[in-house]
Tab-separated table of C-alpha atoms and ligand atoms in Angstrom:
chain	number	residue	atom	x	y	z
A	1	UNK	CA	48.175	122.490	-14.848
A	2	UNK	CA	48.841	119.939	-17.564
A	3	UNK	CA	46.409	119.696	-20.471
A	4	UNK	CA	45.183	116.232	-19.509
A	5	UNK	CA	44.392	117.508	-16.020
A	6	UNK	CA	42.385	120.497	-17.227
A	7	UNK	CA	38.776	120.327	-16.190
A	8	UNK	CA	36.136	122.972	-15.633
A	9	UNK	CA	36.427	123.931	-11.990
A	10	UNK	CA	34.467	125.932	-9.455
A	11	UNK	CA	35.995	127.641	-6.426
A	12	UNK	CA	33.434	128.711	-3.868
A	13	UNK	CA	33.210	129.670	-0.196
A	14	UNK	CA	31.894	127.172	2.348
A	15	UNK	CA	31.483	129.715	5.144
A	16	UNK	CA	30.083	133.229	5.464
A	17	UNK	CA	32.438	134.657	2.841
A	18	UNK	CA	36.034	135.879	3.242
A	19	UNK	CA	37.458	132.353	3.163
A	20	UNK	CA	40.458	133.280	1.014
A	21	UNK	CA	38.923	132.375	-2.368
A	22	UNK	CA	40.716	135.246	-4.101
A	23	UNK	CA	44.175	133.882	-3.449
A	24	UNK	CA	43.154	130.449	-4.666
A	25	UNK	CA	41.473	131.723	-7.828
A	26	UNK	CA	44.539	133.842	-8.516
A	27	UNK	CA	46.730	130.759	-8.122
A	28	UNK	CA	44.537	128.603	-10.366
A	29	UNK	CA	43.838	131.212	-13.070
A	30	UNK	CA	46.950	130.622	-15.223
A	31	UNK	CA	45.575	127.170	-16.107
A	32	UNK	CA	42.234	128.494	-17.378
A	33	UNK	CA	41.153	130.380	-20.489
A	34	UNK	CA	38.122	131.999	-18.846
A	35	UNK	CA	37.400	132.999	-15.249
A	36	UNK	CA	33.703	133.577	-14.577
A	37	UNK	CA	31.816	135.420	-11.844
A	38	UNK	CA	28.279	134.016	-11.651
A	39	UNK	CA	26.706	135.518	-8.510
A	40	UNK	CA	26.651	138.536	-6.242
A	41	UNK	CA	28.137	141.884	-7.042
A	42	UNK	CA	30.412	144.405	-5.383
A	43	UNK	CA	29.592	142.915	-1.965
A	44	UNK	CA	32.453	140.489	-2.649
A	45	UNK	CA	36.003	141.614	-2.163
A	46	UNK	CA	39.419	140.152	-2.360
A	47	UNK	CA	42.881	141.563	-2.301
A	48	UNK	CA	45.160	140.721	-5.183
A	49	UNK	CA	48.782	141.731	-5.673
A	50	UNK	CA	49.639	143.523	-8.924
A	51	UNK	CA	53.426	143.789	-8.866
A	52	UNK	CA	54.177	145.548	-5.597
A	53	UNK	CA	50.660	147.015	-5.411
A	54	UNK	CA	47.805	145.518	-3.461
A	55	UNK	CA	44.447	145.967	-5.137
A	56	UNK	CA	40.973	145.180	-3.822
A	57	UNK	CA	38.740	143.686	-6.519
A	58	UNK	CA	34.997	143.647	-5.953
A	59	UNK	CA	33.384	142.991	-9.319
A	60	UNK	CA	36.166	142.019	-11.673
A	61	UNK	CA	36.944	138.321	-11.989
A	62	UNK	CA	40.512	137.717	-10.863
A	63	UNK	CA	41.323	136.193	-14.230
A	64	UNK	CA	41.618	139.622	-15.852
A	65	UNK	CA	44.956	139.995	-14.090
A	66	UNK	CA	46.366	137.040	-16.016
A	67	UNK	CA	47.222	137.322	-19.718
A	68	UNK	CA	45.838	133.898	-20.614
A	69	UNK	CA	42.349	134.330	-19.215
A	70	UNK	CA	39.261	136.236	-20.266
A	71	UNK	CA	37.259	137.574	-17.317
A	72	UNK	CA	33.529	137.009	-17.606
A	73	UNK	CA	30.773	138.692	-15.593
A	74	UNK	CA	27.856	136.304	-16.036
A	75	UNK	CA	24.081	136.841	-16.234
A	76	UNK	CA	23.617	136.158	-12.512
A	77	UNK	CA	25.870	138.992	-11.344
A	78	UNK	CA	24.471	142.373	-10.328
A	79	UNK	CA	26.793	145.102	-11.543
A	80	UNK	CA	27.245	148.644	-10.308
A	81	UNK	CA	28.483	150.073	-13.632
A	82	UNK	CA	30.187	153.128	-12.163
A	83	UNK	CA	31.882	151.009	-9.474
A	84	UNK	CA	33.033	148.650	-12.215
A	85	UNK	CA	34.458	151.531	-14.277
A	86	UNK	CA	36.325	152.759	-11.178
A	87	UNK	CA	37.888	149.316	-10.718
A	88	UNK	CA	38.832	149.228	-14.391
A	89	UNK	CA	40.345	152.735	-14.229
A	90	UNK	CA	42.256	152.029	-11.010
A	91	UNK	CA	43.836	148.973	-12.592
A	92	UNK	CA	44.646	150.984	-15.749
A	93	UNK	CA	46.472	153.504	-13.522
A	94	UNK	CA	48.672	150.612	-12.412
A	95	UNK	CA	49.294	149.529	-15.994
A	96	UNK	CA	46.743	146.688	-16.166
A	97	UNK	CA	44.405	147.078	-19.156
A	98	UNK	CA	41.256	145.129	-18.352
A	99	UNK	CA	38.830	146.062	-21.140
A	100	UNK	CA	40.181	143.842	-23.899
A	101	UNK	CA	39.994	140.814	-21.587
A	102	UNK	CA	36.627	141.449	-19.968
A	103	UNK	CA	33.140	140.426	-21.091
A	104	UNK	CA	29.879	141.412	-19.380
A	105	UNK	CA	26.737	139.407	-19.999
A	106	UNK	CA	24.009	141.413	-21.698
A	107	UNK	CA	21.638	139.551	-19.356
A	108	UNK	CA	23.310	140.868	-16.172
A	109	UNK	CA	21.433	143.461	-14.121
A	110	UNK	CA	22.539	146.971	-13.198
A	111	UNK	CA	22.836	148.029	-9.568
A	112	UNK	CA	21.506	151.586	-9.530
A	113	UNK	CA	22.227	154.350	-6.970
A	114	UNK	CA	18.670	153.979	-5.702
A	115	UNK	CA	19.407	150.335	-4.859
A	116	UNK	CA	22.354	151.426	-2.758
A	117	UNK	CA	20.284	154.208	-1.143
A	118	UNK	CA	17.516	151.744	-0.283
A	119	UNK	CA	20.033	149.242	1.132
A	120	UNK	CA	21.499	151.919	3.448
A	121	UNK	CA	18.153	153.418	4.471
A	122	UNK	CA	16.551	150.073	5.251
A	123	UNK	CA	19.560	149.013	7.309
A	124	UNK	CA	19.834	152.241	9.290
A	125	UNK	CA	16.118	152.288	10.038
A	126	UNK	CA	16.094	148.586	11.036
A	127	UNK	CA	16.342	147.453	14.622
A	128	UNK	CA	17.711	144.344	16.285
A	129	UNK	CA	16.853	141.197	14.423
A	130	UNK	CA	15.670	142.989	11.274
A	131	UNK	CA	19.114	144.475	10.570
A	132	UNK	CA	21.037	142.148	8.280
A	133	UNK	CA	24.315	144.061	8.401
A	134	UNK	CA	24.626	144.263	4.615
A	135	UNK	CA	27.588	145.662	2.731
A	136	UNK	CA	25.308	148.546	1.583
A	137	UNK	CA	26.233	147.833	-2.051
A	138	UNK	CA	22.592	147.650	-3.179
A	139	UNK	CA	22.709	143.894	-3.722
A	140	UNK	CA	19.388	142.910	-2.112
A	141	UNK	CA	17.318	145.748	-3.644
A	142	UNK	CA	18.785	145.031	-7.098
A	143	UNK	CA	17.986	141.305	-6.932
A	144	UNK	CA	14.497	142.245	-5.652
A	145	UNK	CA	13.968	144.380	-8.782
A	146	UNK	CA	15.263	141.509	-10.903
A	147	UNK	CA	12.595	139.215	-9.449
A	148	UNK	CA	9.934	141.934	-9.745
A	149	UNK	CA	10.966	142.224	-13.445
A	150	UNK	CA	9.136	145.397	-14.433
A	151	UNK	CA	11.504	147.675	-12.490
A	152	UNK	CA	14.810	146.053	-13.483
A	153	UNK	CA	17.457	147.266	-15.914
A	154	UNK	CA	19.732	144.851	-17.746
A	155	UNK	CA	22.836	145.630	-19.795
A	156	UNK	CA	20.968	144.659	-22.943
A	157	UNK	CA	18.468	147.431	-22.167
A	158	UNK	CA	21.105	150.140	-22.083
A	159	UNK	CA	22.300	148.985	-25.498
A	160	UNK	CA	19.016	148.235	-27.260
A	161	UNK	CA	16.464	150.615	-25.765
A	162	UNK	CA	16.527	153.986	-27.555
A	163	UNK	CA	14.438	155.435	-24.703
A	164	UNK	CA	16.765	154.209	-21.960
A	165	UNK	CA	17.445	157.706	-20.547
A	166	UNK	CA	13.702	158.330	-20.123
A	167	UNK	CA	13.142	154.901	-18.612
A	168	UNK	CA	15.974	155.347	-16.090
A	169	UNK	CA	14.675	158.813	-15.184
A	170	UNK	CA	11.171	157.458	-14.604
A	171	UNK	CA	12.352	154.504	-12.508
A	172	UNK	CA	14.679	156.725	-10.447
A	173	UNK	CA	11.967	159.315	-9.821
A	174	UNK	CA	9.477	156.676	-8.717
A	175	UNK	CA	12.003	155.051	-6.388
A	176	UNK	CA	13.031	158.412	-4.967
A	177	UNK	CA	9.389	159.163	-4.156
A	178	UNK	CA	8.924	155.719	-2.609
A	179	UNK	CA	12.049	156.034	-0.448
A	180	UNK	CA	10.962	159.469	0.780
A	181	UNK	CA	7.538	158.086	1.646
A	182	UNK	CA	8.946	155.112	3.557
A	183	UNK	CA	12.036	156.624	5.213
A	184	UNK	CA	11.344	160.373	5.048
A	185	UNK	CA	14.530	160.696	2.996
A	186	UNK	CA	15.451	159.747	-0.571
A	187	UNK	CA	19.059	158.965	0.353
A	188	UNK	CA	20.416	162.008	-1.494
A	189	UNK	CA	19.523	160.704	-4.973
A	190	UNK	CA	20.342	163.031	-7.882
A	191	UNK	CA	18.090	161.889	-10.734
A	192	UNK	CA	19.923	163.628	-13.572
A	193	UNK	CA	23.305	162.328	-12.312
A	194	UNK	CA	21.836	158.808	-12.355
A	195	UNK	CA	20.718	159.221	-15.975
A	196	UNK	CA	24.081	160.707	-16.973
A	197	UNK	CA	26.004	157.820	-15.339
A	198	UNK	CA	23.955	155.210	-17.200
A	199	UNK	CA	24.785	156.935	-20.486
A	200	UNK	CA	28.480	157.038	-19.532
A	201	UNK	CA	28.321	153.319	-18.713
A	202	UNK	CA	26.625	152.658	-22.057
A	203	UNK	CA	29.312	154.488	-23.964
A	204	UNK	CA	32.279	152.969	-22.146
A	205	UNK	CA	31.032	149.419	-21.554
A	206	UNK	CA	29.140	148.754	-24.820
A	207	UNK	CA	32.174	147.187	-26.531
A	208	UNK	CA	32.365	144.449	-23.897
A	209	UNK	CA	28.664	143.791	-23.300
A	210	UNK	CA	27.842	140.565	-25.119
A	211	UNK	CA	26.313	137.106	-25.008
A	212	UNK	CA	28.698	135.534	-22.502
A	213	UNK	CA	26.667	132.306	-22.496
A	214	UNK	CA	27.518	131.808	-26.177
A	215	UNK	CA	31.141	132.737	-25.481
A	216	UNK	CA	31.380	130.098	-22.729
A	217	UNK	CA	29.902	127.399	-24.975
A	218	UNK	CA	32.432	128.263	-27.669
A	219	UNK	CA	35.207	128.173	-25.068
A	220	UNK	CA	34.115	124.710	-23.914
A	221	UNK	CA	33.700	123.473	-27.505
A	222	UNK	CA	37.256	124.596	-28.213
A	223	UNK	CA	38.447	122.336	-25.371
A	224	UNK	CA	39.473	125.246	-23.193
A	225	UNK	CA	39.081	125.225	-19.441
A	226	UNK	CA	36.801	127.488	-17.434
A	227	UNK	CA	37.135	128.506	-13.795
A	228	UNK	CA	33.955	129.583	-12.000
A	229	UNK	CA	34.630	132.008	-9.174
A	230	UNK	CA	31.940	131.928	-6.486
A	231	UNK	CA	31.406	135.060	-4.414
A	232	UNK	CA	30.311	135.299	-0.756
A	233	UNK	CA	29.876	131.801	0.757
A	234	UNK	CA	27.522	128.834	1.110
A	235	UNK	CA	26.300	129.928	4.566
A	236	UNK	CA	25.211	133.232	2.957
A	237	UNK	CA	23.294	131.459	0.180
A	238	UNK	CA	19.768	132.835	-0.198
A	239	UNK	CA	18.188	129.358	-0.046
A	240	UNK	CA	20.621	127.290	1.987
A	241	UNK	CA	22.303	129.844	4.245
A	242	UNK	CA	21.386	131.241	7.661
A	243	UNK	CA	18.290	133.015	6.313
A	244	UNK	CA	17.418	135.877	6.572
A	245	UNK	CA	21.021	136.791	7.459
A	246	UNK	CA	22.235	135.901	3.971
A	247	UNK	CA	22.965	137.600	0.691
A	248	UNK	CA	20.483	137.522	-2.202
A	249	UNK	CA	22.099	135.059	-4.623
A	250	UNK	CA	23.016	131.400	-5.127
A	251	UNK	CA	26.549	131.402	-3.801
A	252	UNK	CA	27.647	127.819	-4.493
A	253	UNK	CA	28.121	125.592	-7.537
A	254	UNK	CA	24.319	125.349	-7.873
A	255	UNK	CA	24.497	129.015	-8.973
A	256	UNK	CA	26.544	128.175	-12.056
A	257	UNK	CA	23.513	127.040	-14.066
A	258	UNK	CA	21.454	130.158	-13.502
A	259	UNK	CA	24.301	132.612	-12.990
A	260	UNK	CA	26.611	131.633	-15.843
A	261	UNK	CA	24.294	129.776	-18.240
A	262	UNK	CA	26.454	126.659	-18.095
A	263	UNK	CA	25.081	123.314	-16.866
A	264	UNK	CA	26.694	122.564	-13.479
A	265	UNK	CA	27.238	118.986	-14.721
A	266	UNK	CA	29.919	120.242	-17.122
A	267	UNK	CA	31.991	121.190	-14.109
A	268	UNK	CA	33.919	118.278	-12.645
A	269	UNK	CA	35.835	119.826	-9.768
A	270	UNK	CA	34.238	121.806	-6.965
A	271	UNK	CA	36.750	123.258	-4.532
A	272	UNK	CA	35.081	124.438	-1.323
A	273	UNK	CA	37.180	126.977	0.539
A	274	UNK	CA	37.089	127.298	4.327
A	275	UNK	CA	39.326	128.826	6.945
A	276	UNK	CA	40.989	126.875	9.750
A	277	UNK	CA	38.602	128.781	12.041
A	278	UNK	CA	35.296	130.583	11.409
A	279	UNK	CA	34.522	134.229	10.689
A	280	UNK	CA	31.432	136.231	9.906
A	281	UNK	CA	30.739	139.902	9.152
A	282	UNK	CA	27.372	141.515	9.613
A	283	UNK	CA	24.569	140.207	11.802
A	284	UNK	CA	23.233	136.689	12.127
A	285	UNK	CA	23.778	133.527	14.123
A	286	UNK	CA	27.336	132.369	14.646
A	287	UNK	CA	27.383	129.442	17.053
A	288	UNK	CA	31.161	129.194	17.582
A	289	UNK	CA	31.765	132.948	17.949
A	290	UNK	CA	34.393	133.799	20.576
A	291	UNK	CA	33.646	137.127	22.207
A	292	UNK	CA	36.795	136.943	24.305
A	293	UNK	CA	40.584	137.256	24.149
A	294	UNK	CA	40.871	134.181	21.928
A	295	UNK	CA	38.490	135.713	19.361
A	296	UNK	CA	40.454	138.979	19.500
A	297	UNK	CA	43.691	137.087	19.046
A	298	UNK	CA	42.404	135.205	15.981
A	299	UNK	CA	41.154	138.521	14.501
A	300	UNK	CA	44.553	140.147	15.056
A	301	UNK	CA	46.670	137.202	13.849
A	302	UNK	CA	44.436	136.661	10.805
A	303	UNK	CA	44.003	140.385	10.057
A	304	UNK	CA	40.276	139.770	10.005
A	305	UNK	CA	38.908	143.078	8.759
A	306	UNK	CA	36.562	143.291	5.748
A	307	UNK	CA	37.973	144.058	2.272
A	308	UNK	CA	34.705	145.649	1.161
A	309	UNK	CA	33.599	147.498	4.299
A	310	UNK	CA	36.652	147.455	6.615
A	311	UNK	CA	34.441	146.055	9.397
A	312	UNK	CA	36.140	143.856	12.040
A	313	UNK	CA	35.090	140.268	11.401
A	314	UNK	CA	33.556	138.163	14.165
A	315	UNK	CA	35.858	135.192	14.865
A	316	UNK	CA	35.383	131.742	16.381
A	317	UNK	CA	36.489	128.123	16.350
A	318	UNK	CA	36.002	125.900	13.299
A	319	UNK	CA	32.380	124.783	12.961
A	320	UNK	CA	32.293	121.241	11.578
A	321	UNK	CA	28.476	121.140	11.616
A	322	UNK	CA	28.112	124.189	9.388
A	323	UNK	CA	31.021	123.145	7.144
A	324	UNK	CA	29.725	119.602	6.646
A	325	UNK	CA	26.304	120.976	5.767
A	326	UNK	CA	27.881	123.404	3.251
A	327	UNK	CA	29.938	120.569	1.758
A	328	UNK	CA	26.857	118.376	1.367
A	329	UNK	CA	24.668	121.043	-0.251
A	330	UNK	CA	27.436	122.186	-2.580
A	331	UNK	CA	28.830	118.754	-3.417
A	332	UNK	CA	32.428	119.802	-2.850
A	333	UNK	CA	34.908	117.362	-4.363
A	334	UNK	CA	37.851	119.031	-2.611
A	335	UNK	CA	38.378	121.275	0.364
A	336	UNK	CA	40.884	124.092	0.655
A	337	UNK	CA	41.688	125.131	4.240
A	338	UNK	CA	43.110	128.626	4.322
A	339	UNK	CA	44.792	130.551	7.150
A	340	UNK	CA	46.182	127.470	8.917
A	341	UNK	CA	49.154	129.665	9.925
A	342	UNK	CA	46.814	132.008	11.831
A	343	UNK	CA	46.206	129.333	14.481
A	344	UNK	CA	49.898	129.050	15.410
A	345	UNK	CA	50.626	129.828	19.041
A	346	UNK	CA	47.514	128.364	20.647
A	347	UNK	CA	48.128	125.605	23.225
A	348	UNK	CA	44.917	123.993	22.055
A	349	UNK	CA	42.586	124.534	19.117
A	350	UNK	CA	38.859	123.952	19.199
A	351	UNK	CA	36.485	122.311	16.719
A	352	UNK	CA	32.712	122.419	17.104
A	353	UNK	CA	31.397	118.865	16.690
A	354	UNK	CA	27.748	119.407	17.726
A	355	UNK	CA	25.280	122.056	18.858
A	356	UNK	CA	23.345	121.995	22.127
A	357	UNK	CA	19.908	123.542	21.840
A	358	UNK	CA	16.884	123.409	24.160
A	359	UNK	CA	18.306	120.357	25.936
A	360	UNK	CA	19.029	118.473	22.697
A	361	UNK	CA	22.231	117.648	20.875
A	362	UNK	CA	22.135	118.539	17.172
A	363	UNK	CA	24.565	117.339	14.540
A	364	UNK	CA	22.801	118.947	11.584
A	365	UNK	CA	22.194	122.572	10.738
A	366	UNK	CA	18.849	124.038	11.940
A	367	UNK	CA	17.041	126.066	9.244
A	368	UNK	CA	15.763	128.684	11.611
A	369	UNK	CA	17.989	131.617	12.602
A	370	UNK	CA	16.262	131.954	15.986
A	371	UNK	CA	17.026	128.288	16.797
A	372	UNK	CA	20.625	128.736	15.664
A	373	UNK	CA	20.943	131.817	17.891
A	374	UNK	CA	20.052	129.645	20.886
A	375	UNK	CA	22.578	126.922	20.035
A	376	UNK	CA	25.681	126.457	22.157
A	377	UNK	CA	28.723	124.837	20.567
A	378	UNK	CA	30.062	121.491	21.767
A	379	UNK	CA	33.778	122.107	21.360
A	380	UNK	CA	36.392	119.388	21.180
A	381	UNK	CA	39.873	120.658	21.949
A	382	UNK	CA	42.992	119.260	20.332
A	383	UNK	CA	46.654	120.099	20.951
A	384	UNK	CA	47.768	123.165	19.015
A	385	UNK	CA	51.164	124.080	17.591
A	386	UNK	CA	53.585	126.915	18.222
A	387	UNK	CA	55.708	126.750	15.091
A	388	UNK	CA	55.375	129.484	12.464
A	389	UNK	CA	53.977	127.676	9.404
A	390	UNK	CA	54.644	130.357	6.828
A	391	UNK	CA	57.856	128.871	5.502
A	392	UNK	CA	56.510	125.310	5.285
A	393	UNK	CA	56.218	124.186	1.637
A	394	UNK	CA	55.197	120.515	1.930
A	395	UNK	CA	52.273	119.059	3.839
A	396	UNK	CA	54.572	116.409	5.336
A	397	UNK	CA	56.669	119.192	6.939
A	398	UNK	CA	53.804	120.598	9.001
A	399	UNK	CA	53.965	119.887	12.751
A	400	UNK	CA	52.228	116.613	13.600
A	401	UNK	CA	49.567	118.428	15.666
A	402	UNK	CA	48.693	120.678	12.696
A	403	UNK	CA	48.369	117.635	10.415
A	404	UNK	CA	46.184	115.911	12.999
A	405	UNK	CA	43.973	118.999	13.063
A	406	UNK	CA	43.677	119.076	9.250
A	407	UNK	CA	42.904	115.359	9.038
A	408	UNK	CA	40.316	115.661	11.812
A	409	UNK	CA	38.532	118.419	9.836
A	410	UNK	CA	38.744	116.281	6.700
A	411	UNK	CA	36.969	113.418	8.470
A	412	UNK	CA	34.314	115.629	10.042
A	413	UNK	CA	33.529	117.589	6.868
A	414	UNK	CA	33.687	114.576	4.596
A	415	UNK	CA	35.821	115.572	1.597
A	416	UNK	CA	39.568	115.498	0.964
A	417	UNK	CA	41.598	118.519	1.998
A	418	UNK	CA	43.658	119.064	-1.151
A	419	UNK	CA	44.896	122.618	-0.577
A	420	UNK	CA	46.183	124.415	2.508
A	421	UNK	CA	47.004	128.087	2.908
A	422	UNK	CA	49.862	128.864	5.302
A	423	UNK	CA	50.242	132.572	4.553
A	424	UNK	CA	48.924	135.367	2.333
A	425	UNK	CA	51.423	134.824	-0.437
A	426	UNK	CA	50.720	132.538	-3.393
A	427	UNK	CA	53.878	130.554	-2.584
A	428	UNK	CA	52.485	129.826	0.884
A	429	UNK	CA	50.187	127.103	-0.406
A	430	UNK	CA	50.500	123.368	0.249
A	431	UNK	CA	49.017	120.770	-2.080
A	432	UNK	CA	47.957	117.197	-1.424
A	433	UNK	CA	47.030	114.274	-3.670
A	434	UNK	CA	46.385	114.889	-7.367
A	435	UNK	CA	46.051	118.625	-6.744
A	436	UNK	CA	49.859	118.636	-7.026
A	437	UNK	CA	49.403	117.893	-10.752
A	438	UNK	CA	46.827	120.643	-11.171
A	439	UNK	CA	48.413	123.748	-9.662
A	440	UNK	CA	51.862	125.261	-10.054
A	441	UNK	CA	52.725	126.974	-6.800
A	442	UNK	CA	55.331	129.680	-7.460
A	443	UNK	CA	58.659	129.701	-5.685
A	444	UNK	CA	58.927	132.402	-2.981
A	445	UNK	CA	61.794	133.979	-4.939
A	446	UNK	CA	59.438	134.871	-7.796
A	447	UNK	CA	57.613	137.382	-5.606
B	1	IMP	P1	24.660	141.949	1.147
B	1	IMP	O1	25.184	140.880	0.267
B	1	IMP	O2	25.434	143.240	1.046
B	1	IMP	O3	23.178	142.135	1.009
B	1	IMP	O4	24.874	141.488	2.674
B	1	IMP	C1	24.166	140.401	3.253
B	1	IMP	C2	25.047	139.685	4.274
B	1	IMP	O5	26.066	138.983	3.588
B	1	IMP	C3	25.753	140.621	5.260
B	1	IMP	O6	25.884	139.959	6.505
B	1	IMP	C4	27.123	140.811	4.647
B	1	IMP	O7	28.098	141.158	5.603
B	1	IMP	C5	27.350	139.418	4.049
B	1	IMP	N1	28.246	139.370	2.906
B	1	IMP	C6	27.928	139.602	1.607
B	1	IMP	N2	28.998	139.402	0.827
B	1	IMP	C7	29.997	139.031	1.621
B	1	IMP	C8	31.358	138.650	1.373
B	1	IMP	O8	31.852	138.579	0.252
B	1	IMP	N3	32.089	138.338	2.479
B	1	IMP	C9	31.568	138.349	3.732
B	1	IMP	N4	30.307	138.670	3.994
B	1	IMP	C10	29.522	139.023	2.953
């Protein structure tokens, strides 16, 4: 990216997560001096290549893999400190030293083992519609403690509170008792191990726990560019997603203010990432889901299995109603369509252009999960393409039917498609419009 083109940018998911944000953030990172996570926790997951190694990152901002960028974990992120240390150590084993380039907000909250235990116990004891299908990473229970305030632990507490060991012990004991009372089981919590792990986290992470809000202001004042890396996806947003089958944070650009401490207005480019089809993991309404051979074929061709949990993802045709809604709420200035190559080989490809529900045709997203569950998709079929797209390097060289498909989505969703993914590799990325001036796509030979 040239200096004139540098602008604070947010990359975020417009679906139910797993849109391919990681590859895009990895591609963009060299042009930014800071890469910031502002929401979620270890429920996110993306695979990044380090040399010949593939590595699944859950908490670390992708920027830490690039020499130029500082990785920032903002105030809105919920951090499992032992999980974070494992990620840091695994990267160190592969020769990537993260600590000097990582900063954790002292305002961020700690995910404790009792949050993870509660997440698992409440899911396994739930039935039917009350089971959310969480990643069991303790995200919901941790955010609940954050809102409750008196039972939360922040990174600043483990640094400043001389009684932190006693406080952690007391909180863990109380939660263990509560879990046993509710579920007849405390989830195997070991109170003294919990206290010990917090002290280990304090010792090892203290050097990088700081006021990241101040750091980001200084970065902006110095004229350096910041990339905000959204986790999960707009349809999982706690306010705007398919509630209650959502995660517990603000997953779109609106989360930057609260989750990073930076006014969203300082960000000028919002890149919403979607796939050329739809996927979802966990429970919840999914109007275009294909529970047939076509769905299986998309799952196989797209390798649609979760990075965090390994669960097979539910697959379906592109949902223009849900994507347009996500674009509107998030204010996406650009759209990136990933996995276009996955749709090769279909005689026709479907796009959902409306929902049918209780005898009515809907073109906007219902707020109620039960209504959404009853919706049937109105699918418009378009001619597909059989060519393998993975070696295509220019948009103009895509088959005409693939370009028609992309341009149809662009019209339905209502923002320019500036980036297209045609394979897992960074080189397999096509750029349109002024995005060509913003991103350097590597040559395949460099891999
Ligand atoms: P939680 O965030 O673990 O509480 O899970 C809540 C819902 O969001 C579940 O349906 C999860 O499968 C889903 N979810 C959370 N994070 C991601 C993600 O990064 N990708 C895909 N689904 C996610």
